[in-house]
Amino acid sequence: MDMFFDDGELGRTVPALPEGAVLIPNWLTPEQQRWVVGQFRTWAAGPVPPHSARIGAHRMSVQTVCLGWHWRPYEYTREATDVNGRRVLAFPEWLVRLGRLALTAAGDPAADLYTPDTALVNFYDDAARMGMHQDRDERSSAPVVSLSIGDTARFRFGNSDGRGRPYTDLDLESGDLFVFGGPARFAYHGVQKVLPGTAPVDCGLAAGRINITLRETGLPG
Ligand code: SIN
Ligand code: MN
């Protein structure tokens, strides 16, 4: 049977998603995943260390390092004023190309116009999660491209009206691409939990999960 099915595709069902949301399982190869993990280590050792953003009195459980623009709740700035005041690393050209390839894979006819200028790179340990929220600190309504590496996340993708139903629960596994744009761009979404011990041995990350979201901020260069 090995010759008929790629590893990882067996037993994987892709749930129905609202218009504008696309899941492409195993989009990044293990080699690409390892390379991205290497880049993550470089970013994490850069001018602004991974940081748990504060939302009101709480801290997020994920640790975030940003490229291009530094995100904190409600605002993008060039300098990470809530961390150490340093300017974040430039947004790498290869991530623009990867974003366009991702949108092409997702069937977006405007893929070649996509010019993401920020990446929010989140690290999840076993206990980290992310409550239901909208990505709406951007002034652009271009799609969000999400890449996952490491442990599987139980991801909830909902609707634009509120945190409740209807929503779809799906697993984001190592190498998966998830895109949300068009009518799904402002849908609430969150990470219910990370499933420890599920990272494939060849993904480059022994434990935990990396999620990278590419976005267009719509801010002047
Ligand atoms: C996010 O909503 O910004 C991150 C989603 C994820 O970690 O899959
Ligand atoms: Mn989000």
Tab-separated table of C-alpha atoms and ligand atoms in Angstrom:
chain	number	residue	atom	x	y	z
A	1	MET	CA	0.000	0.000	0.000
A	2	ASP	CA	2.966	2.308	0.541
A	3	MET	CA	3.180	3.028	-3.157
A	4	PHE	CA	-0.371	4.356	-3.320
A	5	PHE	CA	-0.436	6.706	-0.363
A	6	ASP	CA	1.991	9.241	1.011
A	7	ASP	CA	2.804	8.870	4.675
A	8	GLY	CA	0.616	11.124	6.732
A	9	GLU	CA	-2.267	11.246	4.301
A	10	LEU	CA	-3.717	7.970	5.488
A	11	GLY	CA	-6.350	8.469	8.127
A	12	ARG	CA	-6.358	12.240	7.725
A	13	THR	CA	-9.708	13.804	7.058
A	14	VAL	CA	-9.911	17.461	6.122
A	15	PRO	CA	-13.051	18.955	7.638
A	16	ALA	CA	-15.414	21.249	5.790
A	17	LEU	CA	-14.418	24.858	6.437
A	18	PRO	CA	-16.151	28.162	5.789
A	19	GLU	CA	-15.544	29.875	2.468
A	20	GLY	CA	-12.142	31.558	2.465
A	21	ALA	CA	-10.521	29.078	4.870
A	22	VAL	CA	-8.291	26.355	3.442
A	23	LEU	CA	-6.295	23.591	5.143
A	24	ILE	CA	-3.534	21.902	3.202
A	25	PRO	CA	-2.088	19.024	5.248
A	26	ASN	CA	1.633	18.286	5.060
A	27	TRP	CA	2.349	21.283	2.874
A	28	LEU	CA	5.886	21.764	4.182
A	29	THR	CA	8.160	18.763	3.725
A	30	PRO	CA	10.121	17.509	6.760
A	31	GLU	CA	13.261	19.051	5.244
A	32	GLN	CA	11.544	22.426	4.875
A	33	GLN	CA	10.206	22.158	8.427
A	34	ARG	CA	13.713	21.514	9.793
A	35	TRP	CA	15.030	24.484	7.861
A	36	VAL	CA	12.307	26.766	9.205
A	37	VAL	CA	13.011	25.540	12.752
A	38	GLY	CA	16.645	26.548	12.197
A	39	GLN	CA	15.465	30.001	11.109
A	40	PHE	CA	13.269	30.193	14.208
A	41	ARG	CA	16.316	29.577	16.397
A	42	THR	CA	18.116	32.442	14.651
A	43	TRP	CA	15.121	34.774	15.110
A	44	ALA	CA	14.788	33.807	18.769
A	45	ALA	CA	18.465	34.689	19.310
A	46	GLY	CA	17.987	38.048	17.551
A	47	PRO	CA	17.555	41.560	18.949
A	48	VAL	CA	14.124	40.903	20.495
A	49	PRO	CA	13.756	37.620	22.406
A	50	PRO	CA	10.509	35.621	22.355
A	51	HIS	CA	8.070	37.290	24.688
A	52	SER	CA	4.649	36.568	26.197
A	53	ALA	CA	2.521	39.568	25.297
A	54	ARG	CA	0.449	41.170	28.001
A	55	ILE	CA	-3.271	41.555	27.433
A	56	GLY	CA	-4.653	43.700	30.231
A	57	ALA	CA	-3.627	41.989	33.474
A	58	HIS	CA	-2.814	38.684	31.775
A	59	ARG	CA	0.088	37.341	29.858
A	60	MET	CA	-0.411	35.175	26.828
A	61	SER	CA	0.829	31.615	27.306
A	62	VAL	CA	2.549	31.559	23.910
A	63	GLN	CA	5.904	33.212	23.410
A	64	THR	CA	6.113	35.398	20.335
A	65	VAL	CA	8.945	36.708	18.225
A	66	CYS	CA	8.050	38.995	15.337
A	67	LEU	CA	9.622	39.846	12.008
A	68	GLY	CA	9.104	43.062	10.050
A	69	TRP	CA	6.758	44.635	12.555
A	70	HIS	CA	6.451	43.900	16.263
A	71	TRP	CA	2.951	42.989	17.326
A	72	ARG	CA	1.437	43.628	20.683
A	73	PRO	CA	-2.284	43.706	21.329
A	74	TYR	CA	-3.918	46.330	19.125
A	75	GLU	CA	-0.759	47.694	17.559
A	76	TYR	CA	2.222	47.094	15.293
A	77	THR	CA	5.452	49.025	15.816
A	78	ARG	CA	8.968	48.688	14.444
A	79	GLU	CA	10.475	48.653	17.929
A	80	ALA	CA	9.451	46.139	20.585
A	81	THR	CA	8.683	48.786	23.183
A	82	ASP	CA	6.989	46.244	25.483
A	83	VAL	CA	10.074	43.976	25.454
A	84	ASN	CA	13.436	45.732	25.180
A	85	GLY	CA	12.823	48.638	22.832
A	86	ARG	CA	14.894	47.131	20.036
A	87	ARG	CA	13.877	47.072	16.417
A	88	VAL	CA	12.664	43.684	15.218
A	89	LEU	CA	14.448	41.774	12.487
A	90	ALA	CA	13.574	42.660	8.890
A	91	PHE	CA	10.927	40.607	7.161
A	92	PRO	CA	12.817	38.111	5.003
A	93	GLU	CA	12.192	38.006	1.253
A	94	TRP	CA	11.835	34.212	1.320
A	95	LEU	CA	8.759	34.578	3.498
A	96	VAL	CA	7.137	36.805	0.859
A	97	ARG	CA	7.812	34.075	-1.704
A	98	LEU	CA	6.545	31.392	0.681
A	99	GLY	CA	3.390	33.421	1.356
A	100	ARG	CA	2.702	33.659	-2.389
A	101	LEU	CA	3.311	29.939	-2.855
A	102	ALA	CA	0.947	29.261	0.045
A	103	LEU	CA	-1.822	31.358	-1.476
A	104	THR	CA	-1.253	29.739	-4.863
A	105	ALA	CA	-1.616	26.331	-3.194
A	106	ALA	CA	-4.807	27.577	-1.538
A	107	GLY	CA	-6.210	28.633	-4.927
A	108	ASP	CA	-6.113	32.409	-4.420
A	109	PRO	CA	-6.034	34.097	-7.861
A	110	ALA	CA	-4.360	37.178	-6.325
A	111	ALA	CA	-1.510	35.133	-4.825
A	112	ASP	CA	1.212	36.986	-6.740
A	113	LEU	CA	0.118	40.323	-5.280
A	114	TYR	CA	0.397	39.090	-1.705
A	115	THR	CA	3.134	40.992	0.092
A	116	PRO	CA	3.179	40.050	3.767
A	117	ASP	CA	5.304	42.414	5.832
A	118	THR	CA	5.004	40.864	9.273
A	119	ALA	CA	5.307	37.393	10.736
A	120	LEU	CA	4.140	36.513	14.226
A	121	VAL	CA	6.080	33.459	15.263
A	122	ASN	CA	4.527	31.790	18.268
A	123	PHE	CA	6.075	29.046	20.367
A	124	TYR	CA	3.668	26.829	22.303
A	125	ASP	CA	4.888	24.644	25.151
A	126	ASP	CA	2.694	21.783	26.407
A	127	ALA	CA	0.521	24.118	28.476
A	128	ALA	CA	0.143	26.972	26.007
A	129	ARG	CA	-3.100	27.782	24.282
A	130	MET	CA	-4.733	30.751	22.633
A	131	GLY	CA	-8.243	32.004	23.354
A	132	MET	CA	-10.741	32.742	20.604
A	133	HIS	CA	-9.851	36.020	18.905
A	134	GLN	CA	-9.895	37.837	15.589
A	135	ASP	CA	-6.763	38.951	13.768
A	136	ARG	CA	-7.783	42.524	13.218
A	137	ASP	CA	-4.878	44.738	14.143
A	138	GLU	CA	-3.952	44.880	10.453
A	139	ARG	CA	-5.223	47.610	8.155
A	140	SER	CA	-5.194	45.209	5.226
A	141	SER	CA	-7.778	42.516	4.635
A	142	ALA	CA	-5.291	40.325	2.730
A	143	PRO	CA	-5.314	36.678	3.836
A	144	VAL	CA	-3.457	35.329	6.847
A	145	VAL	CA	-1.111	32.426	6.043
A	146	SER	CA	-0.471	30.059	8.960
A	147	LEU	CA	2.253	27.415	9.100
A	148	SER	CA	2.600	24.872	11.884
A	149	ILE	CA	5.622	22.823	12.933
A	150	GLY	CA	6.057	20.422	15.852
A	151	ASP	CA	3.329	19.143	18.128
A	152	THR	CA	-0.216	18.997	16.821
A	153	ALA	CA	-2.601	21.769	17.860
A	154	ARG	CA	-6.321	21.379	18.319
A	155	PHE	CA	-7.449	24.464	16.477
A	156	ARG	CA	-10.913	26.008	16.495
A	157	PHE	CA	-11.990	28.061	13.509
A	158	GLY	CA	-15.258	29.911	13.907
A	159	ASN	CA	-17.224	32.762	12.436
A	160	SER	CA	-16.880	36.544	12.207
A	161	ASP	CA	-19.767	37.367	14.557
A	162	GLY	CA	-18.511	36.029	17.868
A	163	ARG	CA	-16.600	33.390	19.764
A	164	GLY	CA	-19.387	30.834	19.777
A	165	ARG	CA	-20.863	28.430	17.255
A	166	PRO	CA	-20.716	27.708	14.434
A	167	TYR	CA	-17.107	26.623	14.535
A	168	THR	CA	-14.993	23.794	13.220
A	169	ASP	CA	-12.432	21.966	15.337
A	170	LEU	CA	-9.486	20.639	13.412
A	171	ASP	CA	-5.962	19.483	14.080
A	172	LEU	CA	-3.047	21.499	12.752
A	173	GLU	CA	-0.179	19.051	12.415
A	174	SER	CA	3.472	19.598	11.657
A	175	GLY	CA	3.857	20.892	8.108
A	176	ASP	CA	0.248	21.968	7.705
A	177	LEU	CA	-0.718	25.143	5.897
A	178	PHE	CA	-3.864	26.976	6.934
A	179	VAL	CA	-5.051	30.070	5.085
A	180	PHE	CA	-7.907	32.347	5.997
A	181	GLY	CA	-8.932	35.180	3.745
A	182	GLY	CA	-11.959	36.642	1.964
A	183	PRO	CA	-15.149	36.068	3.958
A	184	ALA	CA	-13.181	34.089	6.572
A	185	ARG	CA	-10.482	36.708	7.146
A	186	PHE	CA	-12.037	38.067	10.324
A	187	ALA	CA	-13.337	34.805	11.735
A	188	TYR	CA	-12.648	34.124	15.415
A	189	HIS	CA	-10.138	31.336	15.977
A	190	GLY	CA	-8.021	29.890	18.746
A	191	VAL	CA	-5.888	27.008	19.912
A	192	GLN	CA	-7.709	24.785	22.401
A	193	LYS	CA	-4.646	22.775	23.299
A	194	VAL	CA	-1.397	21.349	22.083
A	195	LEU	CA	-1.040	17.571	22.030
A	196	PRO	CA	2.335	16.802	23.661
A	197	GLY	CA	4.508	14.128	22.117
A	198	THR	CA	2.939	14.395	18.654
A	199	ALA	CA	5.789	16.203	16.864
A	200	PRO	CA	7.186	13.973	14.100
A	201	VAL	CA	10.771	12.938	14.790
A	202	ASP	CA	11.978	14.502	11.540
A	203	CYS	CA	10.402	17.976	11.927
A	204	GLY	CA	13.387	19.505	13.739
A	205	LEU	CA	11.530	20.328	16.941
A	206	ALA	CA	11.720	17.737	19.715
A	207	ALA	CA	8.895	19.228	21.765
A	208	GLY	CA	6.441	22.088	21.546
A	209	ARG	CA	4.918	23.804	18.571
A	210	ILE	CA	5.856	26.685	16.314
A	211	ASN	CA	3.157	28.571	14.469
A	212	ILE	CA	4.035	31.278	11.983
A	213	THR	CA	1.373	33.631	10.700
A	214	LEU	CA	2.175	35.867	7.757
A	215	ARG	CA	0.141	39.014	7.405
A	216	GLU	CA	-0.002	42.272	5.501
A	217	THR	CA	-0.149	45.051	8.072
A	218	GLY	CA	-1.258	47.674	5.550
A	219	LEU	CA	1.076	50.101	7.321
A	220	PRO	CA	3.349	52.447	5.369
A	221	GLY	CA	6.806	50.912	4.821
B	1	SIN	C1	-2.913	32.821	15.852
B	1	SIN	O1	-4.127	32.804	15.908
B	1	SIN	O2	-2.317	33.887	15.717
B	1	SIN	C2	-2.127	31.564	15.968
B	1	SIN	C3	-2.900	30.368	15.543
B	1	SIN	C4	-2.124	29.092	15.714
B	1	SIN	O3	-1.239	29.023	16.554
B	1	SIN	O4	-2.410	28.123	14.992
B	2	MN	MN	-4.880	34.761	15.290
